[in-house]
Structures are given as C-alpha cells and as structure tokens.
Coordinates of C-alpha atoms (C1' of nucleotides) in Angstrom, one line a residue:
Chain A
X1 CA -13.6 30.2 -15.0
X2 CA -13.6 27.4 -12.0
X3 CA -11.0 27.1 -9.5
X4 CA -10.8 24.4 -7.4
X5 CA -8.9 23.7 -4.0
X6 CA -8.1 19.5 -2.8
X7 CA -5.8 18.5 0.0
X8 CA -5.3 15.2 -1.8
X9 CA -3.0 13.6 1.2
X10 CA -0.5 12.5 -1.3
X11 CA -0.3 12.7 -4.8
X12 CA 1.1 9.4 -5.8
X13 CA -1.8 7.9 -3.6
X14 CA -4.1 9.7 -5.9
X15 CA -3.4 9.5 -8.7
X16 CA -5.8 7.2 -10.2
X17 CA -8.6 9.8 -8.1
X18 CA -7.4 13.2 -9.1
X19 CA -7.3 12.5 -13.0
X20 CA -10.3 10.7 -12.8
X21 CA -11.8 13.8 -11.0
X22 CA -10.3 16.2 -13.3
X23 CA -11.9 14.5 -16.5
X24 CA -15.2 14.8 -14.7
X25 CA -14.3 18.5 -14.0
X26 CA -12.0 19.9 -16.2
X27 CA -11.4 23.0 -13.6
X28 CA -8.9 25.9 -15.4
X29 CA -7.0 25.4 -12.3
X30 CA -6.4 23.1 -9.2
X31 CA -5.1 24.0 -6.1
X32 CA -3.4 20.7 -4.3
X33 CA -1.7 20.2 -0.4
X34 CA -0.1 17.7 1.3
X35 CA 1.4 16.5 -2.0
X36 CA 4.2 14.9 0.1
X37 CA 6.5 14.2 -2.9
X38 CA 9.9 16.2 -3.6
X39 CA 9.4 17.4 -6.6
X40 CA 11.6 15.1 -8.9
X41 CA 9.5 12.2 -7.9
X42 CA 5.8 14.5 -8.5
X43 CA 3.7 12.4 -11.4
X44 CA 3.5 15.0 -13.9
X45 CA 2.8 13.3 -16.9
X46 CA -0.6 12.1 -16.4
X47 CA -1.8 15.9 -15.5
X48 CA 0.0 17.3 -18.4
X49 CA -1.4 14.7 -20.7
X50 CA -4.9 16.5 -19.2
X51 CA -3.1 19.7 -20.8
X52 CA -2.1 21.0 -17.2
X53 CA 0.9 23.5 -17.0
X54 CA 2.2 22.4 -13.4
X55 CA 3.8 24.5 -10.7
X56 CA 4.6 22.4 -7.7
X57 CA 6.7 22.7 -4.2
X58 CA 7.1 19.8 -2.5
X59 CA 9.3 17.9 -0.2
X60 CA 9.7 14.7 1.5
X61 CA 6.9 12.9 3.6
X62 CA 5.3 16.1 4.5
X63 CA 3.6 18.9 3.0
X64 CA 4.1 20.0 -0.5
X65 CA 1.2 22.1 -2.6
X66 CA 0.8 22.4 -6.2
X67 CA -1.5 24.5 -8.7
X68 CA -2.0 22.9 -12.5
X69 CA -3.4 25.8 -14.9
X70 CA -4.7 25.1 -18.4
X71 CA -3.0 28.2 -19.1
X72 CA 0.6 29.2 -18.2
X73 CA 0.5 30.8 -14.7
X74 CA 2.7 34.6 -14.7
X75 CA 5.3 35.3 -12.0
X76 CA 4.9 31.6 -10.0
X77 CA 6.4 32.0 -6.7
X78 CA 6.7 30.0 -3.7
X79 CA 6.7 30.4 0.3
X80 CA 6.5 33.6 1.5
X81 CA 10.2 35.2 0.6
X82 CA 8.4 38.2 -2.1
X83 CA 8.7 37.9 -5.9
X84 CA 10.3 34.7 -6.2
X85 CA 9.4 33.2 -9.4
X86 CA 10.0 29.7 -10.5
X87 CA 9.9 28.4 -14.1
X88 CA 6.6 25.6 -14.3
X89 CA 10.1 23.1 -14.3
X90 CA 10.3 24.5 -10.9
X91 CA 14.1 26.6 -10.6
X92 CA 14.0 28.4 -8.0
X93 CA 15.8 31.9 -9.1
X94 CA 18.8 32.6 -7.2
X95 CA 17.8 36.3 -6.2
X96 CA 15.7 37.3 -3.9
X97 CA 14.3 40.9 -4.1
X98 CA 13.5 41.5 -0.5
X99 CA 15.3 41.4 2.3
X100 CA 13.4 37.9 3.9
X101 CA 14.1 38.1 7.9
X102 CA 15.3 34.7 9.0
X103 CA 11.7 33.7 10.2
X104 CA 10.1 34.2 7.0
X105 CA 12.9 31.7 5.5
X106 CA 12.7 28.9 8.2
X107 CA 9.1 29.4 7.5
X108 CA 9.4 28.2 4.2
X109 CA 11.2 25.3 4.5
X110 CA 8.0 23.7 4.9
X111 CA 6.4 23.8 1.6
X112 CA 3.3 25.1 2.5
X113 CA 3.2 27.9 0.1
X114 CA 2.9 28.7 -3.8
X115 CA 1.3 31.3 -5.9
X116 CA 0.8 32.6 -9.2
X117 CA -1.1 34.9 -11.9
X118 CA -3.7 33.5 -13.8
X119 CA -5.6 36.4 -16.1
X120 CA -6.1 39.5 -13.6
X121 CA -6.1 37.2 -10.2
X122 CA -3.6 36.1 -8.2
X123 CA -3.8 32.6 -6.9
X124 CA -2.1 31.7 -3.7
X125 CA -2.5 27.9 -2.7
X126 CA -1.9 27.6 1.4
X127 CA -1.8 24.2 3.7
X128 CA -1.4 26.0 6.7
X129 CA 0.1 23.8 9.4
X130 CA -2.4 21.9 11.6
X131 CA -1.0 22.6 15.2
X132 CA -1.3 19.3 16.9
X133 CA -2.5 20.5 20.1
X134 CA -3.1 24.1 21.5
X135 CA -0.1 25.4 23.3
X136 CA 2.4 23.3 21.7
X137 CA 5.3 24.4 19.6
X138 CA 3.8 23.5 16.6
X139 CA 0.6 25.3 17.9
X140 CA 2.9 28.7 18.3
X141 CA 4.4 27.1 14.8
X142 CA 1.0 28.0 13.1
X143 CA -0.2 31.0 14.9
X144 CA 3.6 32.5 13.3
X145 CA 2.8 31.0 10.1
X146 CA -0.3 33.0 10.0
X147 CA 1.6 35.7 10.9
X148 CA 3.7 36.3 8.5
X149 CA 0.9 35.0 5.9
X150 CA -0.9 38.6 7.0
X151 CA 1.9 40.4 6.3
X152 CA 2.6 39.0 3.1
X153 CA -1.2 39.7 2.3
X154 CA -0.5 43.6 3.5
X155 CA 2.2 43.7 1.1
X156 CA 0.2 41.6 -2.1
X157 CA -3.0 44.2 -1.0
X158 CA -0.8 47.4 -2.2
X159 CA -0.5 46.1 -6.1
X160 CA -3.3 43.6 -6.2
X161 CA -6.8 43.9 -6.5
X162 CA -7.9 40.8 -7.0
X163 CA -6.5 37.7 -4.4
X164 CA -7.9 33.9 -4.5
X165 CA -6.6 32.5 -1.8
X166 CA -7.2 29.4 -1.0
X167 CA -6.1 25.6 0.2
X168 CA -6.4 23.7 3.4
X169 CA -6.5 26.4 6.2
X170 CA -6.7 23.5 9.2
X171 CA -9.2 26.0 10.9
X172 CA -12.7 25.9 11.1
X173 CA -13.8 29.6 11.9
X174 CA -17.7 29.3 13.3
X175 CA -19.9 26.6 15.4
X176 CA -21.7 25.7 12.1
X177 CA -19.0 25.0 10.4
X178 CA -18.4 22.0 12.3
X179 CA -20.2 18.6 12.9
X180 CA -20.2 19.1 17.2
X181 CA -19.8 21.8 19.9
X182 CA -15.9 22.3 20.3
X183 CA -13.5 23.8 23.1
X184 CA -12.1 26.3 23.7
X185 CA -8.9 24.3 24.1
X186 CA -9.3 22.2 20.4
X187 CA -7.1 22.5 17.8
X188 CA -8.4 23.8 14.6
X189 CA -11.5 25.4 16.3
X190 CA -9.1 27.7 19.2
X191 CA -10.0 31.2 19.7
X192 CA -6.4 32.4 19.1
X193 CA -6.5 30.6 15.8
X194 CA -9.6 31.6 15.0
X195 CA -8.4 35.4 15.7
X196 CA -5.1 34.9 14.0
X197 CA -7.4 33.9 10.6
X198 CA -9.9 36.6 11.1
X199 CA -7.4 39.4 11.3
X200 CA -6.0 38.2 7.4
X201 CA -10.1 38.3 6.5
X202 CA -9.8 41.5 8.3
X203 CA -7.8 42.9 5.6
X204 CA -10.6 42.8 3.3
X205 CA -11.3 38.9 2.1
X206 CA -14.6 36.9 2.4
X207 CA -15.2 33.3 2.0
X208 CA -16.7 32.0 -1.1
X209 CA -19.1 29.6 0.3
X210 CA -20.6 31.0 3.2
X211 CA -21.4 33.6 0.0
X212 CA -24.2 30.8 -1.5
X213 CA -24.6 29.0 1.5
X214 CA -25.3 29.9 5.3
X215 CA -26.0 26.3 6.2
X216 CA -24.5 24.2 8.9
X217 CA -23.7 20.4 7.6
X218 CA -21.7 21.4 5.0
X219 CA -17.9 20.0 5.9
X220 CA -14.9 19.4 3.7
X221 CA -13.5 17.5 5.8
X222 CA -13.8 13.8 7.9
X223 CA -10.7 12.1 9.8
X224 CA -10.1 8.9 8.4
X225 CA -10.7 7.2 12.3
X226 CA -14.2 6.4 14.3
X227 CA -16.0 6.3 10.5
X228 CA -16.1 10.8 10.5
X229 CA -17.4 10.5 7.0
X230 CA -20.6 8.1 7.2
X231 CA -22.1 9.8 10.3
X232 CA -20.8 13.4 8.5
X233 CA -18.9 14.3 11.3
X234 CA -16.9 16.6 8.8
X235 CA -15.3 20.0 9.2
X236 CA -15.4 22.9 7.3
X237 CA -11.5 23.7 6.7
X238 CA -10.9 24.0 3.1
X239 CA -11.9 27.2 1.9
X240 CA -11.2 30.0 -0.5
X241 CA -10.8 33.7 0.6
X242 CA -11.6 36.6 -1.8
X243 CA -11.0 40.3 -1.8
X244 CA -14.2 42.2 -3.2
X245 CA -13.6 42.4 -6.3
X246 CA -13.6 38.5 -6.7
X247 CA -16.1 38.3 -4.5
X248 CA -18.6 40.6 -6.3
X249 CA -17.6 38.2 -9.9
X250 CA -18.2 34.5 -7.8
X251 CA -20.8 32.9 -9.0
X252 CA -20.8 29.8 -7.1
X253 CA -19.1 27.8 -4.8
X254 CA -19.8 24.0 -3.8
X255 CA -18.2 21.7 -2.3
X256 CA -17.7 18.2 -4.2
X257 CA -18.3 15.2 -1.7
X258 CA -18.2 12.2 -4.5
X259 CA -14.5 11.7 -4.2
X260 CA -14.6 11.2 -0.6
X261 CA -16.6 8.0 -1.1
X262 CA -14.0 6.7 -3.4
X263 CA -12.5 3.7 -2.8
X264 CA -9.0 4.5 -0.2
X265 CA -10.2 8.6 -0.7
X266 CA -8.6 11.5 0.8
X267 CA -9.3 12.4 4.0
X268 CA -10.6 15.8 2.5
X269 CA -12.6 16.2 -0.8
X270 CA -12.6 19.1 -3.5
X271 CA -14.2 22.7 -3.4
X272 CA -15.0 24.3 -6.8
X273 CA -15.1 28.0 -7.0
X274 CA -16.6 29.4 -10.5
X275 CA -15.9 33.1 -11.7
Chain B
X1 CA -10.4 -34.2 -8.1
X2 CA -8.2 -30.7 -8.3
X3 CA -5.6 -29.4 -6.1
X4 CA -3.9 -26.3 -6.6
X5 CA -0.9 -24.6 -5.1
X6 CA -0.1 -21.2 -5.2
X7 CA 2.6 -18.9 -2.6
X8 CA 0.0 -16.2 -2.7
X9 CA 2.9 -13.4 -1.1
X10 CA 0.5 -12.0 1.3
X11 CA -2.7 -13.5 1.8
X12 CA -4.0 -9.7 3.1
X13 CA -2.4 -8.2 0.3
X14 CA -4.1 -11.2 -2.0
X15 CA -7.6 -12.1 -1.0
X16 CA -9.3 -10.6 -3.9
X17 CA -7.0 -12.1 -6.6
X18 CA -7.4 -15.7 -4.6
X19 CA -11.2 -15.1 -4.4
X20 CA -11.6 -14.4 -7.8
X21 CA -9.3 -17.2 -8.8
X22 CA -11.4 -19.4 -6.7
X23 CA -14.4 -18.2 -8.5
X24 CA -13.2 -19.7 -12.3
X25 CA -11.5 -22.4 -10.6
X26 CA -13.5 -24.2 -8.1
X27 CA -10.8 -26.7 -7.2
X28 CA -11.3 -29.0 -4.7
X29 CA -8.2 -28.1 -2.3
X30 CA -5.9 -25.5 -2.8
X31 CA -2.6 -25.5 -0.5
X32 CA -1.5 -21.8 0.0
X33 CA 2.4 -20.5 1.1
X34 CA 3.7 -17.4 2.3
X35 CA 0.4 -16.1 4.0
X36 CA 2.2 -14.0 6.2
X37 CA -0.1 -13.8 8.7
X38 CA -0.9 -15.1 12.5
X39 CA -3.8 -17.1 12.5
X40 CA -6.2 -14.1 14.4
X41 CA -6.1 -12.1 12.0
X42 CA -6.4 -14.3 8.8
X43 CA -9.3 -13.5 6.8
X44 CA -11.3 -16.6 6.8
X45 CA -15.0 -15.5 5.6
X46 CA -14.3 -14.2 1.7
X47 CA -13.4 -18.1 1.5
X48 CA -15.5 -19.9 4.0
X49 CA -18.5 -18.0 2.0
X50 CA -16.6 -19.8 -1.4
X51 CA -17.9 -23.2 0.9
X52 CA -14.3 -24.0 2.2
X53 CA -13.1 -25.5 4.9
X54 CA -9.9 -23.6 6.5
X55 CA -6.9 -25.4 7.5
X56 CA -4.4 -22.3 8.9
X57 CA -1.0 -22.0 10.6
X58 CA 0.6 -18.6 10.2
X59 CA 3.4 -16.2 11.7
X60 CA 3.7 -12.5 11.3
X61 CA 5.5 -11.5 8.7
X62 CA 7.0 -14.2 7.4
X63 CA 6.0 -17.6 6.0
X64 CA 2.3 -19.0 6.6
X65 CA 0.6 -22.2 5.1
X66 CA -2.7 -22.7 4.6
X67 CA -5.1 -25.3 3.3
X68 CA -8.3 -25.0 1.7
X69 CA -10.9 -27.9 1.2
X70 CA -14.6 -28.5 -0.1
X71 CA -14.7 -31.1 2.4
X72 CA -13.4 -31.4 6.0
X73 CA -9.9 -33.0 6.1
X74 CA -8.9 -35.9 8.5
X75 CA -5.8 -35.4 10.9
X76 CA -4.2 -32.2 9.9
X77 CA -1.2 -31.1 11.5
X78 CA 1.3 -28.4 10.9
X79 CA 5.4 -28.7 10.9
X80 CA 6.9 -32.1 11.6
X81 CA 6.2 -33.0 14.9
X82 CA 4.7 -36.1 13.8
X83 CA 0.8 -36.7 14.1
X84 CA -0.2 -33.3 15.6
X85 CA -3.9 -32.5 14.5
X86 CA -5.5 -29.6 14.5
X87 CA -9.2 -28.6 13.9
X88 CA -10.4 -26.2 11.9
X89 CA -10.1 -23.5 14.5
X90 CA -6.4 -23.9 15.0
X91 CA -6.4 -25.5 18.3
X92 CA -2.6 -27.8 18.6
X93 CA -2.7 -30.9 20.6
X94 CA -0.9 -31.1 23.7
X95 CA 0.5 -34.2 23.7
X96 CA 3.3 -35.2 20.5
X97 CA 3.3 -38.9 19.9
X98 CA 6.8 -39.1 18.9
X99 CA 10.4 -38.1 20.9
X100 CA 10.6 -34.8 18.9
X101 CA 14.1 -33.8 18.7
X102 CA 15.0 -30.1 19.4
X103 CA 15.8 -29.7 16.0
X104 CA 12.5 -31.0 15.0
X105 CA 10.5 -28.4 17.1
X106 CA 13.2 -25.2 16.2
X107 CA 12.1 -26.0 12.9
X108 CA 8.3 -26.0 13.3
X109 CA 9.0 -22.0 14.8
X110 CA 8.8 -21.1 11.3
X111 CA 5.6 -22.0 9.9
X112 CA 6.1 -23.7 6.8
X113 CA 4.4 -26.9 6.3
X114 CA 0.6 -28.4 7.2
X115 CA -0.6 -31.9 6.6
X116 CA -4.0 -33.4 5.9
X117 CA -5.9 -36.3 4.7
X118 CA -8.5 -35.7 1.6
X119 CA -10.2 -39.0 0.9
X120 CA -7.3 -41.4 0.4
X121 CA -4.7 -39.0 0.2
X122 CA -2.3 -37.6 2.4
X123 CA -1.5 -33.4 1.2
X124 CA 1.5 -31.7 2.7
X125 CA 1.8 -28.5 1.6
X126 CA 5.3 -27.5 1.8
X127 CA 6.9 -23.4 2.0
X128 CA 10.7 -24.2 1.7
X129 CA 13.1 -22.1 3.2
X130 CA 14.3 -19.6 0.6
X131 CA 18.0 -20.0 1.6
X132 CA 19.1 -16.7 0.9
X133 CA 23.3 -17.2 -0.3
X134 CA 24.6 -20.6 -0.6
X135 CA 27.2 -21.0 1.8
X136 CA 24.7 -18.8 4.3
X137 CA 23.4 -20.0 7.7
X138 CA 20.1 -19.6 6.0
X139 CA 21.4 -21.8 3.6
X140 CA 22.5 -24.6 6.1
X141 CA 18.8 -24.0 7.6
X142 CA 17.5 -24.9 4.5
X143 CA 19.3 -28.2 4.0
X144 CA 18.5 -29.1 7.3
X145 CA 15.2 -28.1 7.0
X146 CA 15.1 -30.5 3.7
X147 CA 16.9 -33.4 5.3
X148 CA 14.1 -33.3 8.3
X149 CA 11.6 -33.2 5.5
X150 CA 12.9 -36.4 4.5
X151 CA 13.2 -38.4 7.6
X152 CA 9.3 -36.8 7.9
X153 CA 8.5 -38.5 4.5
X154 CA 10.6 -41.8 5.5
X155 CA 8.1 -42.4 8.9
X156 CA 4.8 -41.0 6.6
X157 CA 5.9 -44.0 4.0
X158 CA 5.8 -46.7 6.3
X159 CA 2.0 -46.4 6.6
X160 CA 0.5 -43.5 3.5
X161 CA 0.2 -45.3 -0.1
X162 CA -0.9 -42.3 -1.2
X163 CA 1.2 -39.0 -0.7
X164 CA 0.8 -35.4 -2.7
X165 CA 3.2 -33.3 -1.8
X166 CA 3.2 -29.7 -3.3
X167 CA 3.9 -26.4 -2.3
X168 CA 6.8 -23.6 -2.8
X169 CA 10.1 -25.8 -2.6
X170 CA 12.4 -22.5 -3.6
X171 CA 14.2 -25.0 -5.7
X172 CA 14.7 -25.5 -9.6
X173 CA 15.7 -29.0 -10.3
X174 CA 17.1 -28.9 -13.7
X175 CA 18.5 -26.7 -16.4
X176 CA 15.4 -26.7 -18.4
X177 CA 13.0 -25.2 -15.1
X178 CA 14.9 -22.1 -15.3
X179 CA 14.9 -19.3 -17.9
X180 CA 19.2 -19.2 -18.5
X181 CA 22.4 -20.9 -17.4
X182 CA 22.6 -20.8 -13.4
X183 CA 26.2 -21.4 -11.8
X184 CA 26.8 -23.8 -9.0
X185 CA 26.9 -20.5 -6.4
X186 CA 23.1 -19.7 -7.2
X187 CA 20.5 -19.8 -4.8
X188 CA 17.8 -22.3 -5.7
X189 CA 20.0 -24.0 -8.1
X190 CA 22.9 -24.8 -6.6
X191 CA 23.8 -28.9 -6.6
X192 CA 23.4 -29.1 -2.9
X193 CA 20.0 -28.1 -2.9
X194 CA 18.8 -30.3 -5.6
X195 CA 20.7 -33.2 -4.0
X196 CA 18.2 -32.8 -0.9
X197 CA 15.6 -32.2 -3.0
X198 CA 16.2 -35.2 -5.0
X199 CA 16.9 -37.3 -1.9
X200 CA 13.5 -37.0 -1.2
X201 CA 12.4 -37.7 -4.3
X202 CA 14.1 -40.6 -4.6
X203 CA 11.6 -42.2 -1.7
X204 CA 9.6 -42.5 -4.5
X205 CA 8.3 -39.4 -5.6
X206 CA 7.2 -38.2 -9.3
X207 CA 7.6 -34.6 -10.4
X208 CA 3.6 -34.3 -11.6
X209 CA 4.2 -31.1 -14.4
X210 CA 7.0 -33.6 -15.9
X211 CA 4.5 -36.4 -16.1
X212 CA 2.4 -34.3 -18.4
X213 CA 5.2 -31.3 -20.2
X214 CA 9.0 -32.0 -20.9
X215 CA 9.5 -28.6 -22.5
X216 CA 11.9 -25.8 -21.1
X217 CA 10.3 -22.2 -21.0
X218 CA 7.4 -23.3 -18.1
X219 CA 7.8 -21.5 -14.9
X220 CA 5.9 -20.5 -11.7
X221 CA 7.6 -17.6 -10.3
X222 CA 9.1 -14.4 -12.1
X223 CA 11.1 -12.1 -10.0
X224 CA 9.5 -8.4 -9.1
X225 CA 13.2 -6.6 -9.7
X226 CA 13.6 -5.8 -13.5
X227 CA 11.2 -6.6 -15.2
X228 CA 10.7 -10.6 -15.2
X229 CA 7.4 -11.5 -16.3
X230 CA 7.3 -9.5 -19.1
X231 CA 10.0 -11.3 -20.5
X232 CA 9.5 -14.7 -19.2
X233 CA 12.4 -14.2 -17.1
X234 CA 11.1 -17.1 -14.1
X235 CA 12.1 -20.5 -12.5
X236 CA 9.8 -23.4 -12.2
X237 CA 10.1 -23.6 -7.8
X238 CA 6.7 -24.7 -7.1
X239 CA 5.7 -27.8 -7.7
X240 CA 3.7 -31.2 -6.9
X241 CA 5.7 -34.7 -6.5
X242 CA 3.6 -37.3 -6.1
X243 CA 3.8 -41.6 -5.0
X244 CA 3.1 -43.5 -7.2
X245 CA -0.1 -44.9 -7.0
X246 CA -0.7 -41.0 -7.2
X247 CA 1.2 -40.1 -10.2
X248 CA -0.8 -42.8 -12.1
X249 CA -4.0 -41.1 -11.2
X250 CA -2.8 -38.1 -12.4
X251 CA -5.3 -36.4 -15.4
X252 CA -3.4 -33.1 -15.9
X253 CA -0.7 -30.7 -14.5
X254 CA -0.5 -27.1 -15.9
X255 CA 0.4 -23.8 -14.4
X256 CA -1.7 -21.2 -15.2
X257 CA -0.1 -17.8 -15.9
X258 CA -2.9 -15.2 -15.9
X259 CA -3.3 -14.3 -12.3
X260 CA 0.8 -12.9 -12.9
X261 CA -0.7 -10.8 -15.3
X262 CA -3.3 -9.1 -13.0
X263 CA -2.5 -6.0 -11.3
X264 CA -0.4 -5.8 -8.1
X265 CA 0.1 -9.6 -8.4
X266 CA 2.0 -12.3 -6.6
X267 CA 5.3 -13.3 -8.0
X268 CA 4.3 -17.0 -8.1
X269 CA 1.0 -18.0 -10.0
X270 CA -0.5 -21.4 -9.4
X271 CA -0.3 -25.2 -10.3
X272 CA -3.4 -27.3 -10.6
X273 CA -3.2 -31.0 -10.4
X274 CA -5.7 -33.2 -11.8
X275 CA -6.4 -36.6 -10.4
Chain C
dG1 C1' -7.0 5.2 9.6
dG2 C1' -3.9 6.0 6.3
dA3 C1' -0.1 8.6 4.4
dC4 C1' 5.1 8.6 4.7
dG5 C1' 10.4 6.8 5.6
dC6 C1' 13.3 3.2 6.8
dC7 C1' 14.6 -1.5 7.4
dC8 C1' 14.2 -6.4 6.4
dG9 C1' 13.3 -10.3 3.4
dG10 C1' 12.5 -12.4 -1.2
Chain D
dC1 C1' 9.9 -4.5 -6.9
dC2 C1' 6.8 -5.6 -3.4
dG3 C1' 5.4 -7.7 0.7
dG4 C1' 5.7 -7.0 6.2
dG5 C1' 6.8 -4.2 10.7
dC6 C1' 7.7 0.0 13.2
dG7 C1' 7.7 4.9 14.3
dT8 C1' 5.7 9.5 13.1
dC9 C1' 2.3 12.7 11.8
dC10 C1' -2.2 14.4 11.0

DNA sequence: GGACGCCCGG
DNA sequence: CCGGGCGTCC
C-alpha cells in the first residue's frame, strides 16, 4: 500500500494540482496541511469522484489537514483530546472520554491534527506550527505543541503497534537535511526544536527516508522568495515517522519533486511511502 | 484598416487572453479600458514583441487606457487638456496650449481617455465613468464628465474631418442594446445619461454596429453576478461612433463573443471596426 | 512569493 | 463574481 504526505498551501489553490497528481498516483491514502478552508467550504467532490473517503479539519485562513482513504478510515479523530471520532461528514461527537487539561484543548483549536485507522496502522497527519522566530511565543507555541504531541504518542504506544505518522513537521532534524549551514538561533533547524522532535523519535519511531536514502540534496521543501527551488535551496521538513514494525514492512520512500515545477505549485511537494 | 476596442478588466490579470486575441486578430489598433495599472508597471514586451507600438496612461487600481498601433501614432495625448502629446514612453508635456479650467484637469485625475492620430484619423479611446446610482455624486461626475467630453469633441471638430471614437461609454442607448426592460432609475440607461451621450452624438457622430446590425440581442458586456453570459444576460456599452466621412468608410462592425467564453475572462469582449 | 480575509468598485 | 489594495502569516 502507498501513503503519501503534501502540505498543499491551500486546497482550493490546488485543486486543479492535487487531482491531477492523484490520477498519476492513485496513493490508498493522502495526507494534506495547510488546507486553510473550514470545512463547509473543503472541495470534496472532485476527490470523491477519485473514490476518496475524506476526513478533514479545517478552519479559516490557517491551517487545516486532511487524509482521503480509498477505504473507510476506523475511529477518525482529530487534535489531540483522546478517542474523539468524527463521522468522514466530519461531526465532531459530543463526548470526550478523557479528561483533556485546558492546554491540550486550546491546542487544538488550531487544526493541526487528525488521525485514523487504515487496516492494522494508525495514521496520524501533523502540520506542526512553524515558530516564526526562536524565542517568540509562537516559538514556545511549538515547542508545547510538541509536547503534548509526545504524550499523546506515550498514550497511542500502549495499544498500538503500528504508528504512521506523518505531515509537515516545520523542522529539519540534521545538517544534510538542508540546502546551507544554519544557526543555532534559526527557526526550524534550533537545537531545542530539534530536541523536542527527537525525544517523540525517542519513543521508538524512525524516518522512512533516511531508511533508503542517506544523501544530502534531497529537500521537500523551497520558500516561494529568492527563487529556493531552481538553485534547490530546499529543506527537508516533510517526513513520515514509523514505529518498528512499519519500519521493518517499508519498502520505499521518495520524495515526488514534479509538482513543485507546476505552474503556481505549492511551496512544498509530495512524499510517497509504500508498505 | 481594423481597430478594436475591448475594456480588458485588468490588463495584469488579462495579458494572455489579449496576446492570444492579438494573435488571430492582428488588427491594426486596438484601444484598451480599464487597465488598472500605473504606467511602470504595465507589461509592455508580450505586445511590443506582437510589433506594437504602446500608447499608455494608467492609475492604480482603477481605470487605465491604453492604445495599441502597428505604426507610430501622431500627437497622442491623454484626458482633455487639449493638445497634450505624449511619446511612447509616457513623458506629458509641460506646457497646455489651452486655459484649462479646474474642472478640466480634476477630470484628467482619473485616467480615462487617450487621443492619437493613425493616418488620417483622429482615435479617442474613451473609459466612461461607470456612474454607480443615478442621482449619486458619481453620477453627477459622470454627466460632467460627458458634457466636458463634448465641449472636447466641439474644439477637435473645428479642425479633425475624420474622428473614431470608441471605447467603454458605460451607457446603453436604446431598448434594443439591452437584454430586458430597464426603468428610468437604472444605471447606464437612465434618460439623462443617454441625453449626454446623444448630445455628443448629435455633433455628428454615427453609431458604427448600427450601420452594419439593427437587431436586439447583441451585446458587449455580461455581468459576473448570476450568471449573465450564459444566458445572454448583457448590455451593448461599448461602442464606436464615428464622423462621417468615417462612417462611410466603414466595411464591417461585429463584436466578437468568444474571448467571454474563455476561462477567467473579462466581462466585456471586443468590437472590431473595419474601415 | 503567494496564500488568506476584508474592503472597495463594477 | 471578479478585479484591485492592504495587512498578516509562513
């Protein structure tokens, strides 16, 4: 089976990209951030007419992630409150099981989160936030975020063997995984970051990629300014995470640069993952 | 000889549409309205490379006129301040020949109107103020705008045989250039507006379409809101009014529908004038 | 550089 | 509905 991961940087911008993609690569399922679309407005109709089931969480302007599955997804939830499944017409259900501290429900007002069950795995779909600049409260915004994304992993660890996670993790973990030497003091590439990442992969995932491929150069994505993606001054920040089992079953994992020399293209481009 | 007139809506948003119109109709001028765009940052190349010659005044936002030739044009000028050449780079003439009255250069802040000679005819391309409600102080603006207009036309008279006015007049004359029964409150219909219009026609000028097509049902511009193209919903606003030593010469007059139905269009599509 | 929302104008 | 500008975010 082939997962695949895209931060399309808006869904109603791509459209026209994303089907055209996905009828190149019919994927079983697609991970998607920065949808930026509340849900009533999401385009559904040209996925499902691609015979998607869709599971999406979005809100206004920012944000938003999505899966599409060729088959139904079980117990779809989304942001980090436990066990909180929506329908793929996206209720929410009115109970939640735990008791979700206040931080853990501010945290998910930003719709940065959804997972759900396809065969054995669980897929859970992240945009974590990008930071802005080290030091600044949406710096201490992420580093929380990730916080209570470890816990949440903890928890998930005790009944499931086999986690996908994956999506647009806005944090480049090693010197070859981007384009230029970076400081300490850069966003995405900080050593608290970096930590705060590590001690989730401490709890027993490894990245796909670097599985088939220990070479520097390959980036996922290139800002849109100072033309990042003709000089391939790219960074690796899209990735997907797998506990052992997974790991041991993945059988490749590339990363798709076509779409990102599209015509008005995403600033990041696809990763496939194939089990 | 061929002149066209189209209000392009956004010659930014437009320039591939134009170029590609330009392409299967190499027409000898084409006079262009609602360009929306100061003159820096109008791009000149994709129709200099069509062997133009660029005749530009422009605002942001709002408005813009432009002329294009295959050859040069004699004493072009923009607004109504009487004799004011410009080159082809733009430059505006210090000196104004004629006692300008305030009026005169309050209008000329909005740019919609540019004058040159082709051969042995005089071209004014016209982008008439849109009026917004009858009874509006855009709608007083308008008049005026169309009684200075006039007094222009009066002077030009005295000394131009030959005079081909065209452009985006935002007015309907008669019953049959719209697609149902207006009342006397409606913008671009109401009797006010047609008896400036008509005021200057009555100089001496010839409707050119109604030389050629008495029929109802031909219009140049279809509203975006609900739906009017689809259902010939439009208003025949753009138009060329000729002398008439002009109208005389005149071969053909058509409007030519298609580039409405291309994607992301304009609302108006153009007129082509034969002489 | 390119998304978004919001406002203005047609 | 579809242009433009502006402010905001990444």
């Amino acid at each position: 089976m082939k997962i695949a991961t895209w931060n399309v940087n808006s869904i109603r911008s791509r459209q026209e990209h994303l089907t055209n993609w996905l009828q190149k690569n019919p994927v079983d399922v697609i991970c998607l951030q920065e949808t930026k679309v509340i849900d009533s407005d999401f385009p559904r109709s040209p996925f499902e007419e691609l015979a998607y089931h869709l599971y999406i969480s979005g809100q206004k302007s920012y944000n938003g992630v999505a899966i599409f599955s060729k088959i139904p997804l079980q117990n779809v939830s989304v942001g980090f409150a436990h066990r909180n499944p929506v329908s793929s017409s996206n209720r929410v259900s009115q109970v939640s099981e735990v008791s979700s501290s206040n931080r853990v429900s501010e945290l998910d007002e930003q719709k940065r989160a959804i997972a759900g069950i396809f065969e054995d795995i669980l897929i859970l779909n992240l945009y974590v936030p990008n930071g802005s600049e080290v030091g600044s409260e949406k710096y201490e915004y992420k580093l929380q975020w990730l916080k209570v994304l470890r816990e949440y992993l903890e928890v998930a660890l005790k009944t499931t063997p086999n986690i996908c996670i994956c999506g647009d993790f806005n944090i480049a973990l090693e010197s070859r995984d981007i384009y230029r030497q970076t400081k300490d003091t850069e966003i995405m590439a900080s050593p608290q970051e970096r930590q705060s990442l590590q001690a989730i992969l401490d709890l027993g995932f490894t990245d796909a990629f670097r599985k088939f491929n220990p070479d520097a150069g390959h980036y996922t994505w290139w800002d849109y300014r100072r033309g990042g993606f003709p000089q391939n001054r790219g960074w690796r920040i899209d990735h997907f995470y797998l506990t052992e089992n997974l790991s041991d079953r993945a059988q490749s994992c590339i990363i798709d640069k076509e779409p990102r020399t599209w015509e008005k293209p995403s600033d990041h481009t696809p990763v496939i993952l194939e089990l």
